[in-house]
XYZ file of C-alpha atoms in Angstrom:
319
model
C -51.783 7.162 149.906
C -49.524 8.688 152.676
C -47.391 5.530 152.751
C -46.202 6.500 149.224
C -44.886 9.854 150.393
C -41.228 10.547 150.157
C -39.323 9.144 153.064
C -36.705 11.863 153.602
C -36.076 15.542 153.094
C -33.669 14.844 150.263
C -36.520 13.278 148.217
C -38.957 16.065 149.092
C -36.560 18.824 148.229
C -37.410 20.812 145.063
C -34.622 22.187 142.825
C -34.751 24.566 139.953
C -32.436 25.447 137.090
C -31.432 29.013 136.384
C -33.491 30.948 133.735
C -30.599 30.751 131.325
C -30.313 26.966 131.821
C -34.090 26.500 131.300
C -33.953 28.425 128.100
C -31.137 26.279 126.705
C -32.983 23.128 127.777
C -36.037 24.481 125.972
C -34.127 25.167 122.779
C -32.653 21.638 122.792
C -36.116 20.150 123.541
C -37.710 22.087 120.711
C -35.050 20.721 118.282
C -35.731 17.192 119.502
C -39.473 17.740 119.017
C -38.935 18.870 115.460
C -36.849 15.770 114.583
C -39.062 13.223 116.387
C -41.232 10.831 114.451
C -43.180 9.641 117.521
C -43.328 12.208 120.335
C -45.205 11.108 123.467
C -45.765 13.168 126.683
C -46.357 11.716 130.175
C -47.959 14.084 132.710
C -48.305 14.062 136.593
C -49.720 16.321 139.198
C -46.953 18.907 138.913
C -48.538 20.321 135.688
C -51.617 21.309 137.676
C -50.098 23.009 140.698
C -50.215 26.421 138.876
C -53.974 25.923 138.695
C -54.210 25.740 142.548
C -54.400 21.923 142.675
C -51.950 20.345 145.087
C -49.552 17.740 144.033
C -48.998 14.630 146.087
C -45.216 14.472 147.063
C -44.048 18.135 147.016
C -43.357 19.972 150.194
C -47.007 20.989 150.336
C -48.240 17.684 148.706
C -51.279 15.764 149.854
C -49.286 12.602 150.791
C -46.382 14.582 152.217
C -48.589 16.556 154.653
C -50.703 13.587 155.546
C -47.662 11.567 156.430
C -46.591 14.463 158.729
C -50.098 14.973 160.114
C -50.015 18.487 158.908
C -52.432 20.754 157.089
C -51.858 22.543 153.835
C -51.131 26.221 154.178
C -51.095 27.324 150.585
C -54.299 28.319 148.769
C -56.111 25.428 147.035
C -58.459 25.283 144.135
C -60.757 22.307 143.713
C -60.447 20.417 140.412
C -63.996 21.345 139.594
C -63.204 24.982 139.558
C -59.577 24.821 138.279
C -58.868 25.774 134.662
C -56.136 24.256 132.405
C -52.676 25.666 132.825
C -50.233 26.914 130.180
C -48.730 23.419 130.088
C -52.107 21.882 129.344
C -52.706 24.350 126.580
C -49.194 23.974 125.170
C -49.872 20.191 124.769
C -53.143 20.980 122.919
C -51.147 23.109 120.383
C -48.439 20.524 119.991
C -50.949 17.855 119.156
C -52.930 20.180 116.809
C -49.901 21.005 114.638
C -48.851 17.351 114.429
C -45.864 17.176 116.738
C -47.400 15.368 119.695
C -48.679 11.917 118.794
C -50.011 10.699 122.142
C -50.530 11.915 125.759
C -50.437 9.698 128.905
C -51.537 11.179 132.247
C -51.760 9.936 135.823
C -53.834 12.992 136.750
C -57.508 12.635 137.833
C -58.287 16.374 137.800
C -59.866 16.375 134.333
C -57.911 19.339 133.145
C -56.641 17.555 130.017
C -60.133 16.848 128.889
C -61.211 20.326 129.833
C -58.425 21.816 127.795
C -59.821 20.244 124.743
C -57.165 17.600 124.196
C -58.644 14.977 121.787
C -59.576 11.891 123.763
C -58.588 9.481 120.993
C -54.944 10.508 121.467
C -55.058 10.488 125.323
C -54.862 7.880 128.044
C -56.191 8.718 131.478
C -54.548 5.961 133.448
C -55.969 6.734 136.937
C -59.399 7.983 135.912
C -61.142 11.317 135.932
C -62.967 12.748 139.052
C -65.673 14.325 136.807
C -66.200 11.302 134.581
C -68.538 8.281 135.206
C -69.181 5.315 132.937
C -71.652 2.584 132.246
C -69.868 -0.723 132.459
C -72.632 -2.373 130.598
C -72.702 -0.369 127.403
C -69.576 1.727 127.884
C -71.449 5.092 127.585
C -69.392 7.871 129.226
C -70.796 10.953 131.131
C -68.697 13.980 131.834
C -70.005 16.056 134.764
C -69.369 19.457 136.299
C -69.165 17.897 139.670
C -67.271 15.149 141.551
C -68.775 11.869 140.439
C -67.553 9.735 143.275
C -69.900 9.406 146.251
C -68.673 10.384 149.678
C -68.402 7.969 152.584
C -68.127 4.730 150.346
C -65.759 1.938 150.705
C -62.439 2.445 148.719
C -63.323 -0.273 146.135
C -66.939 0.733 145.692
C -67.640 2.845 142.584
C -71.422 3.089 142.075
C -72.485 6.685 141.803
C -76.298 6.304 142.400
C -77.013 7.702 138.872
C -78.046 5.533 135.928
C -77.301 5.217 132.217
C -79.651 6.922 129.849
C -79.144 4.087 127.356
C -79.434 0.855 129.301
C -80.458 2.030 132.820
C -77.394 0.332 134.443
C -75.959 2.115 137.591
C -72.998 4.317 136.565
C -69.519 3.812 138.085
C -66.966 6.441 138.851
C -63.625 6.084 137.005
C -61.177 6.789 139.741
C -58.568 4.059 140.303
C -57.659 3.637 143.868
C -54.461 1.922 145.249
C -54.719 -1.843 144.835
C -57.053 -1.653 141.776
C -56.154 -2.584 138.206
C -55.764 0.155 135.567
C -58.372 0.263 132.789
C -57.336 -2.035 129.946
C -57.489 0.329 127.003
C -55.552 3.311 128.512
C -53.048 0.870 129.922
C -52.553 -0.890 126.628
C -52.489 2.397 124.674
C -49.898 3.939 127.032
C -47.518 1.054 126.690
C -48.071 0.742 122.894
C -47.149 4.407 122.327
C -44.311 4.309 124.864
C -42.925 1.324 122.800
C -43.308 3.280 119.464
C -41.968 6.673 120.923
C -38.504 7.945 120.031
C -39.037 10.960 122.291
C -40.843 10.678 125.610
C -41.237 13.830 127.722
C -42.239 13.576 131.409
C -43.839 16.750 132.758
C -44.413 17.112 136.524
C -44.320 13.552 137.678
C -42.118 11.974 140.356
C -42.480 8.617 138.564
C -43.147 6.712 141.775
C -46.286 4.790 140.897
C -46.248 1.771 138.707
C -47.244 0.386 136.288
C -47.686 3.961 134.920
C -44.015 4.973 135.597
C -42.915 1.938 133.590
C -44.237 3.684 130.350
C -41.427 6.260 130.129
C -38.889 3.601 131.164
C -40.109 1.400 128.237
C -39.185 4.163 125.772
C -35.786 4.713 127.427
C -34.727 1.059 127.585
C -36.089 -0.336 124.249
C -33.469 1.541 122.199
C -30.365 3.693 122.886
C -31.454 6.046 120.156
C -34.663 7.003 122.048
C -34.733 10.108 124.193
C -36.267 10.287 127.627
C -36.604 13.873 128.867
C -37.758 14.621 132.443
C -38.952 17.959 133.722
C -39.732 17.792 137.478
C -38.716 19.802 140.511
C -37.851 16.618 142.528
C -35.730 13.658 141.906
C -37.236 10.638 140.130
C -36.224 6.928 140.007
C -35.744 7.237 136.240
C -33.339 10.236 136.313
C -30.440 7.917 135.496
C -32.189 7.016 132.086
C -32.819 10.685 131.196
C -30.950 12.014 128.181
C -31.986 15.498 129.380
C -32.875 16.320 132.946
C -34.669 19.652 133.464
C -35.315 21.030 136.914
C -38.170 23.595 136.207
C -41.721 24.394 136.564
C -43.513 22.926 133.597
C -45.309 26.083 132.580
C -42.080 28.024 132.432
C -40.320 25.308 130.332
C -43.256 24.859 127.952
C -43.611 28.647 127.269
C -39.971 28.717 126.071
C -40.379 25.475 124.090
C -43.309 26.783 122.115
C -41.591 30.071 121.484
C -38.635 28.219 119.928
C -41.165 26.238 117.805
C -42.765 29.550 116.764
C -46.063 28.574 118.349
C -48.378 30.472 120.721
C -50.164 29.100 123.809
C -53.812 29.951 123.424
C -56.087 31.140 126.229
C -58.412 28.504 127.495
C -62.077 28.755 126.491
C -64.931 26.626 127.669
C -66.684 25.309 124.542
C -69.883 23.276 124.847
C -72.781 22.665 122.479
C -76.386 22.742 123.356
C -78.618 20.481 121.206
C -82.356 21.083 121.081
C -84.530 18.318 119.419
C -88.169 18.785 118.599
C -90.354 15.717 117.882
C -94.108 15.123 117.923
C -96.670 12.363 117.635
C -100.438 12.199 117.557
C -102.681 10.180 119.727
C -106.559 9.671 119.406
C -106.959 12.505 121.920
C -104.285 15.085 121.096
C -100.974 15.876 119.425
C -97.910 15.473 121.760
C -94.870 17.605 121.329
C -91.509 16.639 122.862
C -88.548 18.896 123.366
C -85.219 17.261 124.280
C -82.498 19.645 125.422
C -78.974 18.268 126.060
C -75.415 19.651 126.505
C -72.566 18.026 124.595
C -68.730 18.376 125.115
C -66.616 18.956 122.005
C -65.661 15.306 122.048
C -69.291 14.281 121.916
C -69.665 13.233 125.652
C -72.924 14.374 127.308
C -72.255 17.289 129.660
C -74.100 18.204 132.801
C -74.408 21.947 132.918
C -78.079 22.649 133.672
C -79.451 22.598 137.194
C -82.976 23.563 135.931
C -84.597 24.210 132.608
C -87.809 26.429 132.407
C -89.764 26.505 129.153
C -92.383 29.061 128.547
C -94.644 28.928 125.552
C -97.399 31.146 124.119
C -100.620 29.664 122.995
C -103.582 31.908 122.147
C -101.590 34.814 123.627
C -101.574 33.075 126.999
C -98.651 31.917 129.007
C -98.863 28.219 129.884
């Protein structure tokens, strides 16, 4: 909320290394990635600003402007329409080739899932604006719209939609201030932070706990571990960083992948459509059933149809 905004101009101020300094940082980071046995990445809102999604504590951040009672002037893209950035896609490649072992994110914009990053190697600590879940059977539903209902109390999460499996009302997954983080992402985040010998923070001011304690865990558990922070603003963990990079994350990651001889792919939206045909007979007639469903690459149901029209021919007549 706005009370978590930076308190002074020094904290709000953004700084950036020269291009030559960023290239040297990228070269060193690429070397560290090659040597790492357990490389973990922690991401914040700064990795999505190039997609048009505002951050929270930058000069045009949501909490910064709200604390000043000002309106955002820069163009904004809703998280529903935004597409993954170069940083998102770089992380997909790093996982695919085996360098990146686990991803932790504070972001609720859903761009990591949209990028195709495997969900079994990923902890969404603060939820996903497009994801709702059945708390009874744990079935998840990924939507192409904001799941949270408007004008409800901050700690209410019912969406008004119901589970296809057990008919329980679905809940949005957004974690608001004062609420506990979900157990599995929380435990996974700390477990991998404990195992990590290299922890890279991308685009986070590291102000919100317990999430911000995860990179700190890596840095403090062993002097041999490396904590590398890439953010335009100061963070409370800068004193623990073995490498502090003042840069936009897209710029840094482009150089890092070049030094690793990897290419950042273009983002493609990939979904499957399953069509199931079944039939059964009654005393009066034979009943045919067609089930059409959209599926995300990770197996989650996807909502992509607003309407389905089926036309059939029987005896050369449309019915």
